[in-house]
């Protein structure tokens, strides 16, 4: 029995393969002669027929602008748009439905908090604590507001094994810390961060906590209250929904006290020629015509995910990532970034000294039908910390199978053998 077979996940950890039938693109003719192995889910996921149908249904039967008309179609659209908000509330365990603001995505949500809350509250010398593993979307908005307000950015480092070095929190958190903004799952290392522990420490010094949950809400059960999140951001397109829709969760009293981010229609109660009064939550933060159909379709995606169960989806991906990690660890000269499988979500990034990540991804696509992402994955500072400029990333979702992982391993081994037949064996390591 091979090492892979010995460590094979229990069948019960895996979801039934039949759910793939719900995803037309997986059986479509994407690549000439190769069945598609889609392992780029951290970038964006595919959509099931149920979500595609929801989009068609709204446009064919129910579509109009929301919150504006008293005619039937406007009422129908408004009702479905607001039902989507309630569905999001339930998904993340928020207390009040008005704590759910629809945005364009994670990036837009974080920018909203940085500009609105940050602009109103940050003073010179105030500190914002980020981490070394943040996506650019949770770095640049803070850099921008820090340079406007005189606030100072600090960063939690990572350990050799690719975990957050939470032992440093005692020194990094202090009376000047106003906000800790961090990712729940690293899109490059796969690390699952201990958000509730960090949030408790942040709250103990009076700081707020913003969670970038782009890579966790789609993959595991989430509860903003047990997590200790004051703000949380995520995107619809990473959870089987359309692009152009995302969510900002914020505690009601915080959102209430924040000034509107954008001005325009819908976000006002009353407007005069010289001034306006903002609308109540959540409309205050939804200026202009919102992403109506994307919100309704995201709600269909939530129904789909809830029908399968986020616990089961998480277990499925744990089984896949374990297999991928073990297989990649056997490949000569390959460096796996990030921690052991028990600390990571369903993705693995790796680097190979002698082959550029783009070359790797190209061959995997062209010769093996395996779609992965190559580059810095919008985490340039993290890559610099790791001493590299790029990596190759395979990221999984509910429709991936063990056979997909095996195809990836087959492709990686073949590329390695082709480009670096003399490569010396190196132990896989984190960080
Ligand atoms: N990461 C990836 O390939 P948007 O683009 O706004 O939906 O999400 C931004 C974002 C924020 N935080 C994290 C942790 C993310 O992973 C992402 C998106 C994609 O890793 C595209 S760069």
Short mmCIF file of C-alpha atoms and ligand atoms in Angstrom, two decimals:
data_model
loop_
_atom_site.label_atom_id
_atom_site.label_comp_id
_atom_site.label_asym_id
_atom_site.label_seq_id
_atom_site.Cartn_x
_atom_site.Cartn_y
_atom_site.Cartn_z
CA UNK A 1 0.00 0.00 0.00
CA UNK A 2 1.45 3.41 -0.96
CA UNK A 3 1.79 6.27 1.53
CA UNK A 4 -1.00 8.07 -0.30
CA UNK A 5 -3.36 5.13 -0.04
CA UNK A 6 -2.54 4.64 3.64
CA UNK A 7 -3.39 8.27 4.39
CA UNK A 8 -6.40 8.39 2.11
CA UNK A 9 -9.34 10.25 3.66
CA UNK A 10 -12.37 8.32 4.87
CA UNK A 11 -15.12 8.14 2.25
CA UNK A 12 -17.47 9.77 4.76
CA UNK A 13 -15.32 12.96 4.71
CA UNK A 14 -16.12 13.46 1.04
CA UNK A 15 -19.23 14.89 -0.57
CA UNK A 16 -20.98 12.86 -3.29
CA UNK A 17 -19.50 13.34 -6.75
CA UNK A 18 -23.01 13.66 -8.15
CA UNK A 19 -23.15 17.30 -7.01
CA UNK A 20 -20.82 18.06 -9.92
CA UNK A 21 -23.79 17.57 -12.22
CA UNK A 22 -25.14 20.87 -10.87
CA UNK A 23 -22.16 22.74 -12.40
CA UNK A 24 -22.49 22.91 -16.20
CA UNK A 25 -19.00 24.32 -16.70
CA UNK A 26 -17.34 21.28 -15.13
CA UNK A 27 -18.57 18.99 -17.87
CA UNK A 28 -18.35 21.58 -20.63
CA UNK A 29 -15.77 21.58 -23.37
CA UNK A 30 -13.37 24.12 -21.88
CA UNK A 31 -10.06 22.61 -22.91
CA UNK A 32 -9.54 20.73 -26.13
CA UNK A 33 -9.14 17.09 -25.29
CA UNK A 34 -8.79 17.46 -21.49
CA UNK A 35 -11.48 17.21 -18.86
CA UNK A 36 -11.32 20.41 -16.80
CA UNK A 37 -9.75 20.16 -13.34
CA UNK A 38 -10.66 23.50 -11.81
CA UNK A 39 -8.37 24.29 -8.88
CA UNK A 40 -8.55 28.09 -8.89
CA UNK A 41 -11.42 28.49 -6.47
CA UNK A 42 -9.72 30.96 -4.15
CA UNK A 43 -9.71 33.40 -7.07
CA UNK A 44 -13.36 32.76 -7.97
CA UNK A 45 -15.66 29.75 -7.91
CA UNK A 46 -17.99 28.26 -10.51
CA UNK A 47 -21.79 28.52 -10.38
CA UNK A 48 -24.36 25.74 -10.04
CA UNK A 49 -27.39 25.58 -12.29
CA UNK A 50 -29.52 26.75 -9.31
CA UNK A 51 -27.67 30.10 -9.25
CA UNK A 52 -27.68 30.49 -13.03
CA UNK A 53 -31.43 29.75 -13.04
CA UNK A 54 -32.05 32.30 -10.28
CA UNK A 55 -30.36 34.97 -12.43
CA UNK A 56 -32.48 34.07 -15.48
CA UNK A 57 -35.66 33.87 -13.41
CA UNK A 58 -35.28 37.39 -11.99
CA UNK A 59 -34.51 38.92 -15.39
CA UNK A 60 -37.33 37.02 -17.08
CA UNK A 61 -40.04 37.52 -14.46
CA UNK A 62 -39.26 39.86 -11.59
CA UNK A 63 -36.71 42.50 -12.51
CA UNK A 64 -37.01 46.19 -11.75
CA UNK A 65 -35.13 48.72 -9.64
CA UNK A 66 -35.53 48.30 -5.87
CA UNK A 67 -36.83 50.62 -3.13
CA UNK A 68 -38.19 53.07 -5.72
CA UNK A 69 -41.42 51.98 -7.34
CA UNK A 70 -44.81 50.90 -6.11
CA UNK A 71 -45.46 48.80 -9.17
CA UNK A 72 -45.48 45.02 -9.02
CA UNK A 73 -42.05 44.36 -10.48
CA UNK A 74 -40.36 46.84 -8.17
CA UNK A 75 -42.11 45.25 -5.21
CA UNK A 76 -41.00 41.79 -6.29
CA UNK A 77 -37.39 42.83 -6.83
CA UNK A 78 -37.31 44.72 -3.54
CA UNK A 79 -38.75 41.78 -1.65
CA UNK A 80 -36.20 39.35 -3.09
CA UNK A 81 -33.32 41.79 -2.56
CA UNK A 82 -34.27 42.21 1.11
CA UNK A 83 -34.79 38.46 1.52
CA UNK A 84 -31.20 38.04 0.32
CA UNK A 85 -30.07 40.36 3.12
CA UNK A 86 -31.90 38.23 5.68
CA UNK A 87 -30.29 35.10 4.24
CA UNK A 88 -26.84 36.62 4.67
CA UNK A 89 -27.70 37.62 8.23
CA UNK A 90 -28.64 34.05 9.08
CA UNK A 91 -25.57 32.62 7.31
CA UNK A 92 -23.14 34.61 9.46
CA UNK A 93 -25.16 34.72 12.68
CA UNK A 94 -25.55 38.51 12.79
CA UNK A 95 -28.02 39.88 15.31
CA UNK A 96 -29.78 42.45 13.13
CA UNK A 97 -30.57 42.46 9.43
CA UNK A 98 -29.57 46.14 9.12
CA UNK A 99 -26.03 45.11 10.04
CA UNK A 100 -25.72 43.61 6.56
CA UNK A 101 -24.60 46.10 3.89
CA UNK A 102 -24.40 44.98 0.27
CA UNK A 103 -21.25 46.15 -1.49
CA UNK A 104 -19.36 45.20 -4.64
CA UNK A 105 -17.16 42.72 -2.79
CA UNK A 106 -14.59 42.26 -0.05
CA UNK A 107 -12.37 45.04 -1.40
CA UNK A 108 -15.24 47.53 -1.47
CA UNK A 109 -16.32 46.52 2.05
CA UNK A 110 -12.87 47.10 3.53
CA UNK A 111 -12.51 50.43 1.71
CA UNK A 112 -15.87 51.49 3.10
CA UNK A 113 -14.70 50.88 6.69
CA UNK A 114 -11.28 52.43 6.12
CA UNK A 115 -12.70 55.63 4.61
CA UNK A 116 -15.83 56.00 6.71
CA UNK A 117 -14.85 54.67 10.14
CA UNK A 118 -11.14 55.39 9.70
CA UNK A 119 -11.71 58.89 8.33
CA UNK A 120 -13.98 59.78 11.24
CA UNK A 121 -12.03 58.15 14.06
CA UNK A 122 -8.31 57.89 13.38
CA UNK A 123 -5.96 60.53 14.81
CA UNK A 124 -2.21 60.98 14.34
CA UNK A 125 -0.36 58.26 16.25
CA UNK A 126 -3.34 55.90 16.46
CA UNK A 127 -2.36 52.39 15.48
CA UNK A 128 -3.92 49.90 13.07
CA UNK A 129 -2.66 46.38 13.51
CA UNK A 130 -2.54 44.24 10.35
CA UNK A 131 -0.67 41.02 9.65
CA UNK A 132 2.13 39.96 7.33
CA UNK A 133 -0.22 37.61 5.47
CA UNK A 134 -2.87 40.13 4.36
CA UNK A 135 -4.24 40.39 0.84
CA UNK A 136 -3.57 43.77 -0.79
CA UNK A 137 -7.27 44.56 -0.20
CA UNK A 138 -6.62 44.56 3.53
CA UNK A 139 -3.37 46.53 3.27
CA UNK A 140 -3.76 49.31 0.72
CA UNK A 141 -7.00 50.84 2.11
CA UNK A 142 -5.28 51.13 5.52
CA UNK A 143 -2.14 52.58 3.97
CA UNK A 144 -4.31 55.18 2.23
CA UNK A 145 -6.25 56.20 5.33
CA UNK A 146 -3.11 56.12 7.51
CA UNK A 147 -1.38 58.57 5.21
CA UNK A 148 -4.44 60.87 5.37
CA UNK A 149 -4.92 60.73 9.14
CA UNK A 150 -1.40 60.23 10.49
CA UNK A 151 -2.30 56.80 11.88
CA UNK A 152 0.48 54.22 12.13
CA UNK A 153 0.42 50.70 10.68
CA UNK A 154 1.86 47.74 12.55
CA UNK A 155 1.97 44.10 11.48
CA UNK A 156 1.79 40.74 13.24
CA UNK A 157 4.63 38.61 11.81
CA UNK A 158 4.34 34.97 10.77
CA UNK A 159 6.23 32.02 12.21
CA UNK A 160 8.57 29.68 10.31
CA UNK A 161 5.65 27.32 9.84
CA UNK A 162 3.33 29.92 8.32
CA UNK A 163 1.12 30.63 11.33
CA UNK A 164 0.45 34.07 12.77
CA UNK A 165 2.98 34.70 15.54
CA UNK A 166 0.37 35.49 18.16
CA UNK A 167 3.01 35.53 20.90
CA UNK A 168 3.88 39.01 19.58
CA UNK A 169 0.37 40.34 20.20
CA UNK A 170 1.23 41.35 23.77
CA UNK A 171 3.81 43.81 22.46
CA UNK A 172 1.88 44.90 19.38
CA UNK A 173 -1.45 45.64 21.04
CA UNK A 174 -1.64 48.68 23.28
CA UNK A 175 -3.70 51.72 24.25
CA UNK A 176 -3.09 53.33 20.83
CA UNK A 177 -4.41 50.34 18.89
CA UNK A 178 -7.74 51.38 17.42
CA UNK A 179 -8.33 48.49 15.02
CA UNK A 180 -7.03 45.02 14.27
CA UNK A 181 -7.76 44.08 10.65
CA UNK A 182 -6.87 40.55 9.64
CA UNK A 183 -7.76 37.68 7.39
CA UNK A 184 -9.52 34.62 8.77
CA UNK A 185 -7.87 32.40 6.15
CA UNK A 186 -4.77 33.36 4.16
CA UNK A 187 -5.42 33.17 0.41
CA UNK A 188 -1.75 32.21 -0.12
CA UNK A 189 -0.69 30.12 2.88
CA UNK A 190 -4.11 28.62 3.58
CA UNK A 191 -3.55 29.30 7.27
CA UNK A 192 -6.72 29.35 9.39
CA UNK A 193 -6.23 32.12 11.94
CA UNK A 194 -7.55 31.94 15.53
CA UNK A 195 -9.85 34.93 15.14
CA UNK A 196 -11.79 34.65 18.41
CA UNK A 197 -8.57 34.48 20.48
CA UNK A 198 -7.09 37.48 18.69
CA UNK A 199 -10.38 39.40 18.90
CA UNK A 200 -10.54 38.86 22.66
CA UNK A 201 -7.02 40.29 23.04
CA UNK A 202 -7.85 43.23 20.76
CA UNK A 203 -11.06 44.01 22.64
CA UNK A 204 -9.17 43.88 25.94
CA UNK A 205 -7.18 46.96 24.85
CA UNK A 206 -10.27 48.68 23.45
CA UNK A 207 -9.52 48.00 19.75
CA UNK A 208 -12.10 46.99 17.16
CA UNK A 209 -11.69 43.93 14.94
CA UNK A 210 -12.26 43.73 11.19
CA UNK A 211 -12.19 40.24 9.68
CA UNK A 212 -11.40 39.75 5.99
CA UNK A 213 -13.47 36.59 5.57
CA UNK A 214 -13.20 36.30 1.78
CA UNK A 215 -11.62 32.85 2.08
CA UNK A 216 -13.56 31.52 5.06
CA UNK A 217 -17.29 32.34 4.75
CA UNK A 218 -17.58 30.23 1.55
CA UNK A 219 -15.86 27.23 3.12
CA UNK A 220 -16.78 26.79 6.78
CA UNK A 221 -19.53 27.74 9.24
CA UNK A 222 -19.26 31.38 10.40
CA UNK A 223 -20.69 33.21 13.35
CA UNK A 224 -19.70 36.85 13.69
CA UNK A 225 -20.73 36.95 17.32
CA UNK A 226 -18.71 33.97 18.57
CA UNK A 227 -15.83 35.10 16.38
CA UNK A 228 -15.82 38.56 17.99
CA UNK A 229 -15.92 40.47 14.70
CA UNK A 230 -16.94 44.12 14.80
CA UNK A 231 -16.72 44.28 11.00
CA UNK A 232 -16.48 41.45 8.50
CA UNK A 233 -16.09 41.48 4.70
CA UNK A 234 -16.64 38.80 2.05
CA UNK A 235 -17.50 38.33 -1.65
CA UNK A 236 -20.32 36.52 -3.46
CA UNK A 237 -18.17 35.26 -6.34
CA UNK A 238 -16.03 33.12 -4.03
CA UNK A 239 -19.11 31.25 -2.79
CA UNK A 240 -20.86 30.15 -6.00
CA UNK A 241 -22.52 33.55 -6.46
CA UNK A 242 -21.98 36.23 -9.10
CA UNK A 243 -19.19 38.79 -9.11
CA UNK A 244 -20.11 42.38 -8.29
CA UNK A 245 -21.77 41.53 -4.98
CA UNK A 246 -20.23 41.37 -1.53
CA UNK A 247 -21.07 41.99 2.07
CA UNK A 248 -19.97 44.27 4.83
CA UNK A 249 -21.13 43.17 8.25
CA UNK A 250 -20.81 45.81 10.96
CA UNK A 251 -22.16 46.01 14.49
CA UNK A 252 -25.24 48.22 14.41
CA UNK A 253 -23.96 50.85 16.86
CA UNK A 254 -20.71 51.18 14.88
CA UNK A 255 -22.40 51.51 11.48
CA UNK A 256 -24.93 53.92 12.97
CA UNK A 257 -22.17 56.22 14.17
CA UNK A 258 -20.23 56.16 10.86
CA UNK A 259 -20.71 58.80 8.15
CA UNK A 260 -21.92 57.63 4.72
CA UNK A 261 -19.12 56.54 2.40
CA UNK A 262 -20.69 57.51 -0.93
CA UNK A 263 -23.39 60.05 -1.61
CA UNK A 264 -26.29 59.77 -4.07
CA UNK A 265 -29.73 58.27 -4.43
CA UNK A 266 -31.12 55.79 -1.88
CA UNK A 267 -28.75 56.73 0.93
CA UNK A 268 -30.71 59.82 1.99
CA UNK A 269 -33.72 60.60 4.09
CA UNK A 270 -34.00 64.16 2.82
CA UNK A 271 -32.00 66.38 0.50
CA UNK A 272 -31.90 70.15 0.19
CA UNK A 273 -29.76 72.25 -2.14
CA UNK A 274 -27.12 72.71 0.55
CA UNK A 275 -27.34 69.61 2.72
CA UNK A 276 -28.85 66.18 3.29
CA UNK A 277 -29.82 63.83 6.10
CA UNK A 278 -28.68 60.24 5.63
CA UNK A 279 -31.07 57.32 5.52
CA UNK A 280 -31.21 54.73 8.28
CA UNK A 281 -29.13 51.54 8.05
CA UNK A 282 -28.36 49.78 5.82
CA UNK A 283 -29.48 52.17 3.05
CA UNK A 284 -27.06 54.82 4.38
CA UNK A 285 -24.22 52.76 2.87
CA UNK A 286 -25.95 51.65 -0.34
CA UNK A 287 -25.88 54.75 -2.54
CA UNK A 288 -27.20 54.40 -6.08
CA UNK A 289 -28.84 51.40 -7.73
CA UNK A 290 -27.43 48.38 -5.91
CA UNK A 291 -26.33 45.04 -7.41
CA UNK A 292 -29.92 43.74 -7.39
CA UNK A 293 -29.69 40.51 -9.36
CA UNK A 294 -26.24 39.59 -7.97
CA UNK A 295 -27.66 39.89 -4.43
CA UNK A 296 -30.64 37.69 -5.28
CA UNK A 297 -28.37 35.16 -6.99
CA UNK A 298 -26.01 35.16 -4.01
CA UNK A 299 -28.99 34.23 -1.90
CA UNK A 300 -29.57 31.23 -4.20
CA UNK A 301 -25.89 30.33 -3.68
CA UNK A 302 -26.39 30.50 0.10
CA UNK A 303 -29.38 28.17 -0.22
CA UNK A 304 -27.24 25.76 -2.22
CA UNK A 305 -24.35 25.84 0.27
CA UNK A 306 -26.68 25.55 3.26
CA UNK A 307 -28.43 22.59 1.63
CA UNK A 308 -25.12 20.72 1.58
CA UNK A 309 -23.92 22.12 4.89
CA UNK A 310 -20.82 24.22 5.50
CA UNK A 311 -19.53 21.69 8.02
CA UNK A 312 -19.62 18.98 5.37
CA UNK A 313 -18.01 21.33 2.82
CA UNK A 314 -15.21 22.08 5.28
CA UNK A 315 -14.60 18.37 5.98
CA UNK A 316 -14.54 17.62 2.26
CA UNK A 317 -11.87 20.23 1.65
CA UNK A 318 -9.84 19.07 4.64
CA UNK A 319 -9.70 15.64 3.03
CA UNK A 320 -8.61 17.14 -0.30
CA UNK A 321 -5.96 19.40 1.19
CA UNK A 322 -4.50 16.57 3.23
CA UNK A 323 -4.11 14.49 0.10
CA UNK A 324 -2.59 17.40 -1.83
CA UNK A 325 -0.18 18.31 0.96
CA UNK A 326 1.01 14.74 1.39
CA UNK A 327 1.46 14.25 -2.33
CA UNK A 328 3.28 17.53 -2.91
CA UNK A 329 5.56 16.83 0.08
CA UNK A 330 6.95 13.84 -1.86
CA UNK A 331 8.02 15.92 -4.84
CA UNK A 332 11.68 16.73 -5.07
CA UNK A 333 12.72 20.37 -4.78
CA UNK A 334 9.24 21.68 -4.10
CA UNK A 335 8.59 24.06 -1.23
CA UNK A 336 5.09 24.10 0.21
CA UNK A 337 4.15 27.49 1.64
CA UNK A 338 2.25 27.55 4.90
CA UNK A 339 1.35 25.19 7.70
CA UNK A 340 0.53 21.49 8.01
CA UNK A 341 -2.94 20.40 6.82
CA UNK A 342 -4.54 20.56 10.27
CA UNK A 343 -3.99 24.35 10.38
CA UNK A 344 -4.99 25.09 6.82
CA UNK A 345 -8.08 25.54 4.69
CA UNK A 346 -8.53 23.95 1.25
CA UNK A 347 -5.63 25.41 -0.65
CA UNK A 348 -1.92 24.79 -1.17
CA UNK A 349 0.65 27.14 -2.66
CA UNK A 350 4.08 25.97 -3.59
CA UNK A 351 7.27 27.23 -5.13
CA UNK A 352 10.00 25.49 -7.01
CA UNK A 353 13.42 27.05 -7.22
CA UNK A 354 14.10 26.11 -10.83
CA UNK A 355 10.72 26.71 -12.43
CA UNK A 356 8.81 29.95 -12.52
CA UNK A 357 5.26 29.71 -11.21
CA UNK A 358 3.83 30.93 -14.53
CA UNK A 359 5.61 28.20 -16.41
CA UNK A 360 4.27 25.65 -13.96
CA UNK A 361 0.70 26.88 -14.33
CA UNK A 362 0.95 27.01 -18.10
CA UNK A 363 2.07 23.40 -18.42
CA UNK A 364 -0.51 22.23 -15.87
CA UNK A 365 -3.22 23.91 -17.92
CA UNK A 366 -2.06 22.98 -21.41
CA UNK A 367 -0.96 19.41 -20.80
CA UNK A 368 -3.06 18.29 -17.83
CA UNK A 369 -6.20 20.44 -17.97
CA UNK A 370 -5.49 21.66 -14.43
CA UNK A 371 -6.39 25.32 -13.77
CA UNK A 372 -4.33 26.85 -10.95
CA UNK A 373 -3.24 30.38 -10.16
CA UNK A 374 0.36 31.55 -10.48
CA UNK A 375 1.87 34.83 -9.31
CA UNK A 376 1.81 36.74 -6.04
CA UNK A 377 -1.93 36.24 -5.43
CA UNK A 378 -2.21 39.89 -4.32
CA UNK A 379 0.06 39.17 -1.36
CA UNK A 380 3.33 40.76 -2.46
CA UNK A 381 4.53 41.62 1.07
CA UNK A 382 3.93 38.01 2.17
CA UNK A 383 5.86 36.65 -0.80
CA UNK A 384 8.70 39.07 0.01
CA UNK A 385 8.73 37.79 3.61
CA UNK A 386 9.01 34.26 2.24
CA UNK A 387 11.91 35.32 0.00
CA UNK A 388 10.10 34.64 -3.28
CA UNK A 389 8.22 36.73 -5.84
CA UNK A 390 5.66 34.19 -7.01
CA UNK A 391 4.10 30.83 -6.25
CA UNK A 392 1.68 28.37 -7.79
CA UNK A 393 -1.60 27.87 -5.94
CA UNK A 394 -4.15 25.07 -6.11
CA UNK A 395 -7.38 25.89 -4.29
CA UNK A 396 -10.31 23.54 -3.81
CA UNK A 397 -14.05 23.62 -3.39
CA UNK A 398 -16.99 21.32 -2.84
CA UNK A 399 -17.03 19.98 -6.42
CA UNK A 400 -13.38 18.89 -6.46
CA UNK A 401 -12.58 15.19 -6.14
CA UNK A 402 -9.61 13.16 -4.97
CA UNK A 403 -9.08 12.39 -8.65
CA UNK A 404 -8.56 16.13 -9.25
CA UNK A 405 -5.84 16.20 -6.61
CA UNK A 406 -4.20 13.16 -8.16
CA UNK A 407 -4.25 14.85 -11.56
CA UNK A 408 -2.58 17.91 -10.01
CA UNK A 409 0.08 15.71 -8.40
CA UNK A 410 0.65 13.88 -11.65
CA UNK A 411 1.08 17.19 -13.47
CA UNK A 412 3.40 18.71 -10.86
CA UNK A 413 5.58 15.59 -10.83
CA UNK A 414 5.78 15.62 -14.63
CA UNK A 415 6.71 19.31 -14.76
CA UNK A 416 9.32 18.79 -12.09
CA UNK A 417 10.81 15.83 -13.93
CA UNK A 418 10.88 17.74 -17.20
CA UNK A 419 12.41 20.98 -15.98
CA UNK A 420 14.62 19.84 -13.13
CA UNK A 421 15.47 16.17 -13.46
CA UNK A 422 18.59 16.63 -11.34
CA UNK A 423 16.82 18.58 -8.56
CA UNK A 424 17.89 17.54 -5.10
CA UNK A 425 15.22 16.39 -2.68
CA UNK A 426 14.26 19.09 -0.21
CA UNK A 427 11.99 18.75 2.72
CA UNK A 428 8.69 20.61 2.39
CA UNK A 429 8.59 23.45 4.86
CA UNK A 430 6.17 26.09 5.92
CA UNK A 431 6.49 29.87 5.86
N1 LIG B 1 -8.44 36.95 -3.63
C1 LIG B 1 -7.26 35.34 -5.00
O1 LIG B 1 -7.00 34.81 -6.07
P1 LIG B 1 -12.52 40.72 -4.05
O2 LIG B 1 -11.62 40.78 -5.23
O3 LIG B 1 -12.87 42.08 -3.54
O4 LIG B 1 -13.70 39.85 -4.23
O5 LIG B 1 -11.68 39.97 -2.89
C2 LIG B 1 -10.45 40.49 -2.48
C3 LIG B 1 -9.82 39.58 -1.48
C4 LIG B 1 -9.68 39.99 -0.17
N2 LIG B 1 -9.16 39.20 0.77
C5 LIG B 1 -8.75 37.95 0.50
C6 LIG B 1 -8.22 37.09 1.60
C7 LIG B 1 -8.84 37.47 -0.81
O6 LIG B 1 -8.43 36.24 -1.08
C8 LIG B 1 -9.37 38.31 -1.83
C9 LIG B 1 -9.42 37.85 -3.26
C10 LIG B 1 -8.37 36.38 -4.95
O7 LIG B 1 -6.68 35.05 -3.96
C11 LIG B 1 -8.25 37.38 -6.03
S1 LIG B 1 -6.81 38.38 -5.86
#
